[in-house]
Structure formats: structure tokens, C-alpha cells
Amino acid sequence: MRRTALLASAALLTALLPLGAAGAAAGADDPAPVPVDRFEGEVPFASQPAEGIFTWGGDSDDAPALRLAERPDAPEGAKVLAGTYDISGYGGFTHDYAADRPAHDWSAHRGIRLWWEGHATGSRIPFEIKDGGADGEASELWTTSFTDDFTGWKQIELPFADFTYRTDYQPVGGIDHVLGLTQMWGYALTLPTGAKGAFALDGVELYGRADQALRAAVSTDAAVVPVTEGGTAAVRVTVATTGAAPLDQPVTVAYTTGEGAATPGKDYTPVSGTLTFPAGTASGTSRTVRVSTLKDRLAEAAETIPLQLTVTGAKAPAETPRIVVDAHGLPYLDSRLPVQKRVADLVSRMSLAEKAGQMTQAERGAMSAPGDIASYALGSLLSGGGSVPEPNTPEAWAKMVDGFQLRAQATRFQIPLVYGVDAVHGHNNLAGATIMPHNIGIGATRDPALAERTGAVTASEVRATGVPWDFAPCVCVTRDERWGRSYESYGEDPALVKSMETVIQGLQGRPDGSDLDRDDKVLATAKHFLGDGGTAYGSSTTGTYTLDQGVTEVTRKQLEDIHLAPYQDAVDRGVGTVMPSYSSLDIEGDGKGAVRMHARGDMINGVLKDRMGFDGFVISDYNALDQLPGSYPQQVTASVNAGVDMMMVPYSYTKFTAALTDEVKAGRISGKRIDDAVSRILTEKFRLGLFEHPYADTRNASAIGSAAHRDVARQAAAASQVLLKNSGDLLPLKKNQKVYVAGSNADDIGNQTGGWTISWQGSSGNIIKGTTILQGMRNAGGDVTYSKDASAPTGGYDAGVVVVGETPYAEGVGDVGNGHDLRLSAADRAAVDKVCAAMKCAVLIVSGRPELIGDRLGAIDALVASWLPGTEGDGVADVLYGRRPFTGQLPVTWPRSEQQLPINVGDASYDPQFPYGWGLTTLRKAPAGGALTLRALGLAATVAEHAHAAGTGRELVTQARLIVQQRIAGRGMTAAAAAPFADADHLLLTGRYGAAVDRLTAAYRAA
């Protein structure tokens, strides 16, 4: 039966209903119900763009199995929709209307209803409707639910007034956030998880006359209205209609002050009355209710005054607005006192529940009930990767964070939230932000001052959106490039990682924390403590990951020398927070075996806090608590007692706070431990100036993505480029050369920026404002022809540039063996082969780690490790065309084969394609004289070392390196030359300049 036939006449539609249903549900003047699904076969099992019913799920076995089943007890017709399910992630089914026809108008009806066969499971069944947009899969999702708490058939009515906008997922990021009901594309139903089940439903239909509350709604300007004691609170009450039409019926709002923490007559003057909005009132009209507070000159915590609103003729506000008389006169509010005294005073006043709240961090997407911020006294919110406001603009970010901060003002002590984001290479969640090279590229620059400047740009852009906390930098030492987080590391040498930790000063300012309250600084996070870069291949037990979140097996000396070393430097630099790793640590001989880092008190309490003197707070990783052994209360106790101060529990914050308070009451977590954790958290909040200025300072917002900021990113992109081979001095290119450009990554800003860009995993394509490498070459004035797959004719060109490499990934999703390898794609290999066979060619590898290129190296004239350079492709073009010299050096060893992995500087067996520290340069010649010059440089470097003349020492080692690289490049890399060459760079970074030249001399002799 076609949809047009179903809508043919009201009489027919009424006749289709069961006799009991039609009479029971319809009012005297209600329109006839309109069927959506009768499940008699008129709607097929199909998917977009055709109309149909289709299933979906989180993985291949989560989608339910559906069938049309003949049932003698069918509530409507002869058949019902029946199915079975066994869902571990999420799953359900959808009915979408055909995308090639107009959307349906449901606005004349009160709601949607269906017959459901109950099994008394107690399960909540989410039901969504699809409003606006281009089609059923590009619409806005609005949701409600019903509970299976009955047996047998029951008609479930879902009034449209009960549907709320989904905040955790929107396929198009949201459209207008208004349930218009005039352009509807169907519905979806989500089935229960965790246990096998069966279901049946029938007779989905629209019913009743439209509730006029759907066309008119009353709102207040804020759910929380702070006021200083003695002041007058003004609550603006506004009426608005769908489509901004004038009211067609009057709306009244009766108001009265209710019972809260404030005492009427003592703290405020009670008020009551009625606001009237007559028929014809313009949409957006406001009236104001004023409540005067009284001054008693006593020091007090904040007190609340609920303003009860009773609305007739429109939808009432979702929440009762609360006037809050600000806390005043208490010592912790006195900014003249030392932070330590302010913290002690505040902690002494807090209840256990309030302390537990401060130790809790929730995801912004979980705030479907924003009042929970005050109800649970939450200490922090975060935006996970891709968790952004709509629209994704600086203004929307600031408004969102301010809205959450306002909620915190409704708590007794008005402790502000500290909002955090993963800004790991710029404010990478924000569209239009300046995106830096990923850390592996920053490590390749060997420029601590430039690293600091990239951190400063990131901090300025993050803080300008109201966010004061950055979960960066990652100070891991990557020891196996098969790891999907390799690009988050500055390199394989702890000395290199330490040298790049100047980024902490870029983010935070001075080590004593005195700059944290500036409008261009943020709290930094050293992560992931401890050993996350050293996990053994195949040791991960997380899904299909191979390395990430696995086990790091080390001796005590290896742990100290490699993985712990960067953390002491971070602590010395005053880093405000530290995040433990998902991974486990297995120290040879300690008898503990592999223990998850979130439960290693010997490392968090013993080493980080006690031995190293870390005085900030420890924040857990995302849902890391759930990976610990034991029951949930045991997981909480193990992690908190190990030294984790704040728990990132994105969607389970209520569960965590309850478990934490229970464990304290049971004596398994001490009150002293809780006070220590809360004191650490509050200390950073005071240092950030949040008590005095909790809201966004957007004065620097105009600089987000500015030319000045992008120039820093451009310099970093240029300095990160590592020239691995340059036969015949092909690079730099000349602007008068005709250049043929090919490859998958030449003109793809998404591939160029990598993971953690706009979304957690990143994505290919035009996802963010920036300049691709191809655009940069054109901007540089190059005579460029582009053919992505090299299918265009290749004759008549002076040189070719083939830009190849990886597509985006993040964390263990990118582990080699988890759908990834270190080889170029077939398309990239074909492009390299075709271009390099036709002309002199340079190959640029855009990737988060080395790619295996040895089998094609002979046919390639110039090879560049471009890493993931960020949004500024102009920086890559700068070195290609000689505006800047190539100066980058390998931050990791470039292997000949995957079988060599892991391979690192200092290994007993070391025979790489290119050694750690390798990097040819342009626009600068190597000194003449060979061995004699090296000897002189070595003597001078030793003198510089003894004189602590770091700048002179580094320059002398650089000159020696140029001599050795020139010799090796002409003769070919050997294991005998590679090992001492790599050692030299490590020695340089540790200030041993004379020894570095000695090792370079050994490499020269071996070449």
C-alpha cells in the first residue's frame, strides 16, 4: 500500500484502527489518527534514499533481526513487526521516509503512539523522531523513552511535548534546535543492551490534536541568577513561538518565590504575581520578575531562592530558575590571602558529598540535565574528541562554558568548574583554530623555543574560548612506531622529549603558576604516566588494539632512564596536572607483575608525588577506572588510594560519586586522602583565577586562526620537515621549473592534520580551514600541475613531487596490526612509481610515523619526512622552494623493515634505513677538511662543554654532523655508521658536545 493511499481520507484511516483504540484516544474534535506503520507489508525493508525500515548497530552483530510476523493477537491488522536482538554496544531500527519525496507534516497532532508487547524487563526503550534536514539520515534527532514494565500488548503514547533534543549525538551537528514537526522524516527505536531479547510492536500512528504548548514556550534568561547580598535579582521571562508567529491564545505565568536555602524576610523579600502575554503578543516578548535580597552583614555560604513558575497556554521552562545570593565574607573568597590558606579554609567547610563532586569530571555531552552540575557539586567538565557546541565557533564555545560555569554558582561555596579539552596540537576541536604539527614533527624541529611558541599560541586560542585546561603535552617516549599514538610523542629519546617540554611554559607561563590567571595561559597536563610509549607488541587486551593500552615490560633502570626522565622535567617546570596511562607496568623483579597504571600507588604516590615533589593534581584518563580489576567500588578505591585525585568518568559521574562516598564512609578510603585530592584540585583552580573570574575572557578570540598565529604554525611546519635524501640537489625547487604534483596527501587538509582534528580520529577531506601542501606550492609561485593519481600525462616536466602517506587515526585504532601497516597504499605506490619513472622526483611522506620506502628508495631522488604538518601547508612549500632551509632531524629511527621493530637509538643491533638524528640541510654547505676538521671541532666542542657554552657547543656538533652526513649520503648508510651517528644526537641533547663529535667522527670513519 502506498503512503498516498494511507493518507487518502480520514474515514478510511479511522476504519483502520482497532475499535477500542479509536474511541479511547480521540477527543470530540481531535483529527483522525494517521498511520505511520501498520507492518502489513506496505513499508518494505529498505534504506535511503528509498522509504523503508532498516536496522543498525555498533558492530556487525549488534543490529537486531526483524521480520513481519502473522499474529492472531495483532492489535492492528494481521501482522506485527517482530524481532530478536543480542546487543553489546548499541542497536535498533529506523523507519525513514523516502528522500526523493517531500517530508511529512506532523504538526497537527499531539504525539506518536505504538502498540508494544511488554515482557516486564524493566528496560528503558529510547524512541526518536527525525525533524528537518535533507532526509532521514541528515535530520535533527529528538528523543524520549518508555519503560517495558508490563506484560502483553499495551498502547504507548509519546506526546511530542515530551521529546528533547539529543545532546550526545546529532548526525548533522544539529540544525535549529527547534522541534518544528512540519518536516518529519520518520522515527527510530533503540533496543536494550546486555542481554538477549525479543520484541514485537504494531500500529505506529500519529494521534490527537496538537498541544498548543508545542507552538509556544516560556523560558527564562538563565536557570541560575546570582546576585550579591543586598542586591536585586532580575529574572527575565520570555514567550516565543515556533516560526516566530504572534500568540494565537493568551499565555499566563504565575510566579512565586519558593522554599530554598535562603530565609524569606531575613535574606530576601518574598514576591508573587502573574505575568500575562495576551493573544497577539509578538514572539520574543519578555517580562521581568524582580526579587530583592536583604543584607545582614554576616559571612555566609551561597543561598538559593527558587522562583516557581506556573504556565498556562505554553510549554513551561524545563527547570525552575534559582536566584542565588552569592557567598560572601568567608576567608577562601579573599584574594589577598595566600592560596594555601584559601584552600585550607574552603576544604574545612566542605561536606563529603561536595568533596566527592570536586573529584569528579563529566563529559559535556552527559549534561542533558545541567542541574546535575550543582546537584553533584561537580568539579570539572570536559569535551572529548569531537565533543563540540553547535555551531562550532569560538563564540559558541565561550557561551557553552559560561553556561556550565553559571550552574556551578548554584552550589553552596560556588566553586567554579575547571573545563578541559585535548588541545594536543592547537585547539584541535575548534573549527578555524590554528593547528600545529603533531608532536613528532615538533620533535623533528629540535627547536625548544619554537616548541614553546606553539604552546603559547595553543594556550591563547584555548583560553579565549573559556577553556582553562589542556590535556597536553604528551611526554611519552615512543619506542615502537607500530604504536597508534607514535605521533603524540616528541621522539624515541627521553633527552629529546625533555628538550621539547618548553611547551609547558608556552601553555602555563612561569613554573610557579603565577601566570595561570592570564587570559592567554592554560593549565597543562603531562601524560601518560608512565611508560605508555614502551608497551610490547601484542600485549594489549583492549579490543583489537595491538600496542596501545598494553603492557610495558622494563627493568628498573630502563624505567628510570627512558620513561620517568621526562616527568621530573615536567614537574620542575611546574606542570599543573598529570594523567596516568591506560597501560600496565611490569617492572622486572618487583614481584607485582603487570599492574594498570591507574592503580600503581608506588608510582603515582611514591615516585611522582613524594619523590619528584609533584604538587598539582592527577586526573585519570577517559573511563580508565573501568579497566581496573574487581567490582566498581574496588576500582574506585584502588585508583583513589593509588593517588588519582580527579576521575574522568564521562557518563557515569553519578555512579562514581556514590561509590566514592560509600567507600569513604566504609573506611576503605581515608578522609585525609580525600582532603589531599580536593586540596590539590582547588589549588589549581585558585591559581587559574577561576574564583575571581569564572567566565570566559574572550579578548583574544579575534586572534584565533590569525595570521600571526598561523605564522608560528607555518614556521613549525617548515622546521619539522626532514630531508632524508637529496640526490643531485633536486631540492630546493626553482620557481621556473615545471613541477608535476601527485599523491593522495598533496591536497587533503584532513590527512595533513591527522588524528585529533575536529574529531577524535580525525578524517580525510576539507575538515578545517588551512592550506594544503599543493596550495602552498601554488602560493609560493611554483609552476604546478596536479594529478592526484598521476593519471595525467607526465611528459615535459622538470621535476615531480609525490605527496603520499597515511590517513588519520588516533590511539589504538591506529596500531599496526589493527587494520594498519607501515607500507604505502597501492595507489600511493603506483603514483610514486609512475612519476619517478618519468622524471626526477621528490617524495614527501605525510604520516604520523616512518613508512617503509626502502624498496623504492633507489628510484627516488629526494625523500622528505613531512610528518603531520598541520594546517599550514605554506610551511612545507617554504622549504620545497628554498624560502627556508631544511633543518629538521629524525626524532625516531626510520626502519628498513617492520621486522626490525622496535628499533631505537642505543640498541645493540642497529641497522636502520636512516638513523635517529638524520636530516640533510639545504642552503648551507658542510665545512671542508673532513677528518682534520672533525678533530678540530671535537677539541673545540670539549672546551665549550667544560665552559657550559651550550650555544657554541650545539653549533660545533651541527657542523660536524653536516660533514658526516655529506659523506654518508655519497656512500650509503651502513650499520657501522648509523649507530655512532644516532648516539651523537643523544649526546648532543644531554650537553656532551665533545663526546658527540667523537661519535660523529666514528661514523665518518665507518662510512
GROMACS .gro file of N, CA and C in nm, residues 811-917:
model
  321
  811GLU      N    1   4.512   0.690   1.868
  811GLU     CA    2   4.524   0.587   1.973
  811GLU      C    3   4.534   0.446   1.913
  812GLY      N    4   4.482   0.348   1.983
  812GLY     CA    5   4.499   0.210   1.940
  812GLY      C    6   4.430   0.176   1.810
  813VAL      N    7   4.337   0.261   1.767
  813VAL     CA    8   4.274   0.240   1.637
  813VAL      C    9   4.380   0.239   1.528
  814GLY      N   10   4.488   0.315   1.550
  814GLY     CA   11   4.596   0.324   1.451
  814GLY      C   12   4.709   0.227   1.471
  815ASP      N   13   4.699   0.137   1.569
  815ASP     CA   14   4.805   0.039   1.589
  815ASP      C   15   4.829  -0.044   1.463
  816VAL      N   16   4.955  -0.068   1.432
  816VAL     CA   17   4.987  -0.161   1.324
  816VAL      C   18   4.937  -0.300   1.365
  817GLY      N   19   4.871  -0.366   1.272
  817GLY     CA   20   4.807  -0.493   1.303
  817GLY      C   21   4.661  -0.479   1.335
  818ASN      N   22   4.616  -0.356   1.357
  818ASN     CA   23   4.475  -0.328   1.382
  818ASN      C   24   4.416  -0.259   1.259
  819GLY      N   25   4.440  -0.320   1.142
  819GLY     CA   26   4.394  -0.263   1.017
  819GLY      C   27   4.493  -0.167   0.955
  820HIS      N   28   4.612  -0.153   1.016
  820HIS     CA   29   4.713  -0.061   0.965
  820HIS      C   30   4.846  -0.134   0.948
  821ASP      N   31   4.929  -0.082   0.856
  821ASP     CA   32   5.067  -0.127   0.844
  821ASP      C   33   5.152  -0.006   0.812
  822LEU      N   34   5.281  -0.027   0.787
  822LEU     CA   35   5.372   0.084   0.761
  822LEU      C   36   5.407   0.096   0.613
  823ARG      N   37   5.326   0.037   0.527
  823ARG     CA   38   5.351   0.044   0.383
  823ARG      C   39   5.260   0.149   0.320
  824LEU      N   40   5.308   0.208   0.213
  824LEU     CA   41   5.224   0.299   0.137
  824LEU      C   42   5.107   0.222   0.076
  825SER      N   43   4.997   0.291   0.053
  825SER     CA   44   4.883   0.227  -0.013
  825SER      C   45   4.919   0.192  -0.157
  826ALA      N   46   4.839   0.105  -0.217
  826ALA     CA   47   4.864   0.065  -0.356
  826ALA      C   48   4.857   0.187  -0.447
  827ALA      N   49   4.763   0.277  -0.422
  827ALA     CA   50   4.751   0.397  -0.506
  827ALA      C   51   4.873   0.486  -0.492
  828ASP      N   52   4.922   0.500  -0.369
  828ASP     CA   53   5.041   0.582  -0.347
  828ASP      C   54   5.164   0.519  -0.413
  829ARG      N   55   5.177   0.388  -0.400
  829ARG     CA   56   5.292   0.322  -0.463
  829ARG      C   57   5.288   0.340  -0.615
  830ALA      N   58   5.169   0.329  -0.671
  830ALA     CA   59   5.155   0.346  -0.816
  830ALA      C   60   5.191   0.488  -0.859
  831ALA      N   61   5.150   0.588  -0.779
  831ALA     CA   62   5.182   0.726  -0.812
  831ALA      C   63   5.332   0.751  -0.804
  832VAL      N   64   5.396   0.698  -0.700
  832VAL     CA   65   5.541   0.712  -0.689
  832VAL      C   66   5.611   0.648  -0.807
  833ASP      N   67   5.570   0.527  -0.840
  833ASP     CA   68   5.636   0.454  -0.950
  833ASP      C   69   5.621   0.527  -1.082
  834LYS      N   70   5.502   0.578  -1.108
  834LYS     CA   71   5.479   0.642  -1.237
  834LYS      C   72   5.555   0.773  -1.250
  835VAL      N   73   5.548   0.856  -1.147
  835VAL     CA   74   5.613   0.986  -1.155
  835VAL      C   75   5.765   0.971  -1.153
  836CYS      N   76   5.817   0.886  -1.067
  836CYS     CA   77   5.962   0.873  -1.055
  836CYS      C   78   6.025   0.802  -1.174
  837ALA      N   79   5.944   0.729  -1.249
  837ALA     CA   80   5.995   0.668  -1.372
  837ALA      C   81   6.000   0.768  -1.486
  838ALA      N   82   5.923   0.877  -1.474
  838ALA     CA   83   5.911   0.972  -1.585
  838ALA      C   84   5.997   1.096  -1.569
  839MET      N   85   6.043   1.124  -1.446
  839MET     CA   86   6.116   1.250  -1.423
  839MET      C   87   6.189   1.242  -1.290
  840LYS      N   88   6.276   1.338  -1.263
  840LYS     CA   89   6.336   1.349  -1.131
  840LYS      C   90   6.224   1.376  -1.032
  841CYS      N   91   6.230   1.307  -0.918
  841CYS     CA   92   6.114   1.317  -0.829
  841CYS      C   93   6.154   1.333  -0.683
  842ALA      N   94   6.071   1.408  -0.612
  842ALA     CA   95   6.080   1.417  -0.466
  842ALA      C   96   5.954   1.355  -0.409
  843VAL      N   97   5.971   1.270  -0.309
  843VAL     CA   98   5.857   1.205  -0.243
  843VAL      C   99   5.847   1.260  -0.101
  844LEU      N  100   5.730   1.314  -0.067
  844LEU     CA  101   5.701   1.362   0.068
  844LEU      C  102   5.608   1.263   0.135
  845ILE      N  103   5.646   1.218   0.254
  845ILE     CA  104   5.563   1.123   0.327
  845ILE      C  105   5.495   1.197   0.443
  846VAL      N  106   5.363   1.215   0.429
  846VAL     CA  107   5.282   1.279   0.532
  846VAL      C  108   5.226   1.167   0.620
  847SER      N  109   5.277   1.156   0.741
  847SER     CA  110   5.240   1.041   0.826
  847SER      C  111   5.274   1.070   0.970
  848GLY      N  112   5.219   0.990   1.058
  848GLY     CA  113   5.248   1.004   1.200
  848GLY      C  114   5.366   0.923   1.245
  849ARG      N  115   5.429   0.852   1.153
  849ARG     CA  116   5.542   0.764   1.186
  849ARG      C  117   5.613   0.727   1.057
  850PRO      N  118   5.733   0.667   1.065
  850PRO     CA  119   5.803   0.629   0.942
  850PRO      C  120   5.723   0.529   0.860
  851GLU      N  121   5.733   0.543   0.730
  851GLU     CA  122   5.674   0.448   0.637
  851GLU      C  123   5.787   0.373   0.566
  852LEU      N  124   5.762   0.248   0.535
  852LEU     CA  125   5.866   0.165   0.471
  852LEU      C  126   5.876   0.202   0.324
  853ILE      N  127   5.991   0.253   0.284
  853ILE     CA  128   6.008   0.307   0.150
  853ILE      C  129   6.133   0.250   0.083
  854GLY      N  130   6.204   0.161   0.154
  854GLY     CA  131   6.333   0.113   0.105
  854GLY      C  132   6.329   0.048  -0.031
  855ASP      N  133   6.220  -0.022  -0.066
  855ASP     CA  134   6.215  -0.090  -0.194
  855ASP      C  135   6.203   0.007  -0.310
  856ARG      N  136   6.173   0.133  -0.283
  856ARG     CA  137   6.161   0.233  -0.389
  856ARG      C  138   6.265   0.343  -0.376
  857LEU      N  139   6.350   0.334  -0.276
  857LEU     CA  140   6.442   0.443  -0.248
  857LEU      C  141   6.537   0.471  -0.364
  858GLY      N  142   6.577   0.368  -0.434
  858GLY     CA  143   6.670   0.387  -0.545
  858GLY      C  144   6.612   0.470  -0.658
  859ALA      N  145   6.480   0.464  -0.677
  859ALA     CA  146   6.417   0.538  -0.786
  859ALA      C  147   6.377   0.680  -0.745
  860ILE      N  148   6.392   0.710  -0.616
  860ILE     CA  149   6.351   0.841  -0.564
  860ILE      C  150   6.475   0.930  -0.552
  861ASP      N  151   6.466   1.050  -0.606
  861ASP     CA  152   6.580   1.142  -0.599
  861ASP      C  153   6.586   1.215  -0.466
  862ALA      N  154   6.472   1.257  -0.417
  862ALA     CA  155   6.466   1.328  -0.288
  862ALA      C  156   6.353   1.270  -0.205
  863LEU      N  157   6.378   1.253  -0.076
  863LEU     CA  158   6.279   1.195   0.014
  863LEU      C  159   6.267   1.285   0.136
  864VAL      N  160   6.143   1.317   0.172
  864VAL     CA  161   6.116   1.407   0.284
  864VAL      C  162   6.018   1.342   0.380
  865ALA      N  163   6.053   1.340   0.509
  865ALA     CA  164   5.958   1.303   0.613
  865ALA      C  165   5.884   1.429   0.654
  866SER      N  166   5.758   1.442   0.611
  866SER     CA  167   5.680   1.563   0.639
  866SER      C  168   5.599   1.553   0.767
  867TRP      N  169   5.591   1.432   0.827
  867TRP     CA  170   5.512   1.408   0.947
  867TRP      C  171   5.368   1.455   0.924
  868LEU      N  172   5.306   1.513   1.024
  868LEU     CA  173   5.169   1.566   1.011
  868LEU      C  174   5.179   1.716   1.037
  869PRO      N  175   5.198   1.795   0.931
  869PRO     CA  176   5.243   1.934   0.949
  869PRO      C  177   5.137   2.033   0.994
  870GLY      N  178   5.010   1.992   1.004
  870GLY     CA  179   4.907   2.084   1.050
  870GLY      C  180   4.843   2.160   0.937
  871THR      N  181   4.785   2.273   0.969
  871THR     CA  182   4.704   2.345   0.871
  871THR      C  183   4.785   2.433   0.777
  872GLU      N  184   4.914   2.448   0.803
  872GLU     CA  185   4.990   2.546   0.725
  872GLU      C  186   5.081   2.479   0.623
  873GLY      N  187   5.021   2.437   0.512
  873GLY     CA  188   5.098   2.378   0.402
  873GLY      C  189   5.198   2.475   0.341
  874ASP      N  190   5.177   2.605   0.363
  874ASP     CA  191   5.275   2.703   0.316
  874ASP      C  192   5.412   2.677   0.377
  875GLY      N  193   5.414   2.625   0.501
  875GLY     CA  194   5.542   2.596   0.565
  875GLY      C  195   5.619   2.488   0.494
  876VAL      N  196   5.548   2.387   0.445
  876VAL     CA  197   5.614   2.280   0.368
  876VAL      C  198   5.666   2.338   0.236
  877ALA      N  199   5.585   2.421   0.173
  877ALA     CA  200   5.628   2.484   0.048
  877ALA      C  201   5.749   2.574   0.070
  878ASP      N  202   5.760   2.635   0.188
  878ASP     CA  203   5.874   2.722   0.216
  878ASP      C  204   6.007   2.649   0.201
  879VAL      N  205   6.013   2.523   0.247
  879VAL     CA  206   6.141   2.450   0.234
  879VAL      C  207   6.154   2.387   0.096
  880LEU      N  208   6.041   2.350   0.034
  880LEU     CA  209   6.050   2.292  -0.100
  880LEU      C  210   6.105   2.392  -0.200
  881TYR      N  211   6.069   2.520  -0.184
  881TYR     CA  212   6.114   2.623  -0.278
  881TYR      C  213   6.229   2.708  -0.224
  882GLY      N  214   6.284   2.669  -0.109
  882GLY     CA  215   6.405   2.735  -0.062
  882GLY      C  216   6.385   2.864   0.012
  883ARG      N  217   6.261   2.899   0.045
  883ARG     CA  218   6.240   3.019   0.126
  883ARG      C  219   6.302   3.000   0.264
  884ARG      N  220   6.298   2.878   0.312
  884ARG     CA  221   6.365   2.840   0.436
  884ARG      C  222   6.446   2.714   0.408
  885PRO      N  223   6.555   2.692   0.481
  885PRO     CA  224   6.632   2.570   0.460
  885PRO      C  225   6.566   2.451   0.529
  886PHE      N  226   6.590   2.332   0.478
  886PHE     CA  227   6.558   2.210   0.553
  886PHE      C  228   6.652   2.203   0.673
  887THR      N  229   6.598   2.191   0.792
  887THR     CA  230   6.679   2.180   0.912
  887THR      C  231   6.633   2.068   1.004
  888GLY      N  232   6.521   2.003   0.973
  888GLY     CA  233   6.465   1.902   1.061
  888GLY      C  234   6.553   1.779   1.072
  889GLN      N  235   6.544   1.712   1.188
  889GLN     CA  236   6.618   1.588   1.212
  889GLN      C  237   6.522   1.481   1.263
  890LEU      N  238   6.551   1.357   1.228
  890LEU     CA  239   6.462   1.248   1.266
  890LEU      C  240   6.448   1.239   1.418
  891PRO      N  241   6.324   1.245   1.468
  891PRO     CA  242   6.301   1.226   1.612
  891PRO      C  243   6.291   1.078   1.649
  892VAL      N  244   6.278   0.993   1.548
  892VAL     CA  245   6.272   0.848   1.567
  892VAL      C  246   6.355   0.782   1.457
  893THR      N  247   6.394   0.661   1.483
  893THR     CA  248   6.469   0.585   1.384
  893THR      C  249   6.378   0.543   1.270
  894TRP      N  250   6.428   0.554   1.147
  894TRP     CA  251   6.350   0.514   1.029
  894TRP      C  252   6.393   0.372   0.989
  895PRO      N  253   6.306   0.274   1.005
  895PRO     CA  254   6.348   0.134   0.986
  895PRO      C  255   6.356   0.093   0.839
  896ARG      N  256   6.432  -0.011   0.814
  896ARG     CA  257   6.435  -0.072   0.681
  896ARG      C  258   6.314  -0.163   0.660
  897SER      N  259   6.271  -0.231   0.766
  897SER     CA  260   6.162  -0.326   0.754
  897SER      C  261   6.085  -0.332   0.885
  898GLU      N  262   5.964  -0.383   0.879
  898GLU     CA  263   5.883  -0.396   1.000
  898GLU      C  264   5.943  -0.499   1.095
  899GLN      N  265   6.018  -0.593   1.040
  899GLN     CA  266   6.079  -0.697   1.123
  899GLN      C  267   6.181  -0.640   1.220
  900GLN      N  268   6.237  -0.521   1.188
  900GLN     CA  269   6.335  -0.458   1.276
  900GLN      C  270   6.272  -0.398   1.401
  901LEU      N  271   6.142  -0.375   1.400
  901LEU     CA  272   6.077  -0.304   1.510
  901LEU      C  273   6.061  -0.392   1.632
  902PRO      N  274   6.080  -0.335   1.750
  902PRO     CA  275   6.119  -0.196   1.775
  902PRO      C  276   6.268  -0.173   1.753
  903ILE      N  277   6.302  -0.056   1.703
  903ILE     CA  278   6.441  -0.017   1.680
  903ILE      C  279   6.459   0.125   1.731
  904ASN      N  280   6.562   0.145   1.815
  904ASN     CA  281   6.582   0.275   1.880
  904ASN      C  282   6.730   0.306   1.896
  905VAL      N  283   6.760   0.434   1.907
  905VAL     CA  284   6.898   0.476   1.931
  905VAL      C  285   6.952   0.405   2.054
  906GLY      N  286   7.076   0.357   2.042
  906GLY     CA  287   7.140   0.287   2.153
  906GLY      C  288   7.122   0.137   2.152
  907ASP      N  289   7.039   0.084   2.060
  907ASP     CA  290   7.021  -0.061   2.052
  907ASP      C  291   7.154  -0.128   2.016
  908ALA      N  292   7.172  -0.249   2.069
  908ALA     CA  293   7.296  -0.323   2.039
  908ALA      C  294   7.305  -0.357   1.891
  909SER      N  295   7.193  -0.391   1.830
  909SER     CA  296   7.186  -0.418   1.687
  909SER      C  297   7.109  -0.304   1.622
  910TYR      N  298   7.177  -0.226   1.539
  910TYR     CA  299   7.116  -0.103   1.488
  910TYR      C  300   7.154  -0.084   1.343
  911ASP      N  301   7.062  -0.114   1.253
  911ASP     CA  302   7.091  -0.104   1.109
  911ASP      C  303   6.970  -0.046   1.038
  912PRO      N  304   6.939   0.083   1.061
  912PRO     CA  305   6.817   0.142   1.006
  912PRO      C  306   6.835   0.190   0.863
  913GLN      N  307   6.721   0.227   0.802
  913GLN     CA  308   6.728   0.295   0.673
  913GLN      C  309   6.793   0.432   0.691
  914PHE      N  310   6.744   0.504   0.795
  914PHE     CA  311   6.802   0.632   0.833
  914PHE      C  312   6.807   0.638   0.986
  915PRO      N  313   6.920   0.680   1.044
  915PRO     CA  314   6.932   0.676   1.190
  915PRO      C  315   6.863   0.794   1.258
  916TYR      N  316   6.834   0.775   1.383
  916TYR     CA  317   6.785   0.883   1.468
  916TYR      C  318   6.881   1.002   1.456
  917GLY      N  319   6.822   1.122   1.440
  917GLY     CA  320   6.903   1.243   1.429
  917GLY      C  321   6.939   1.282   1.287
   0.00000   0.00000   0.00000
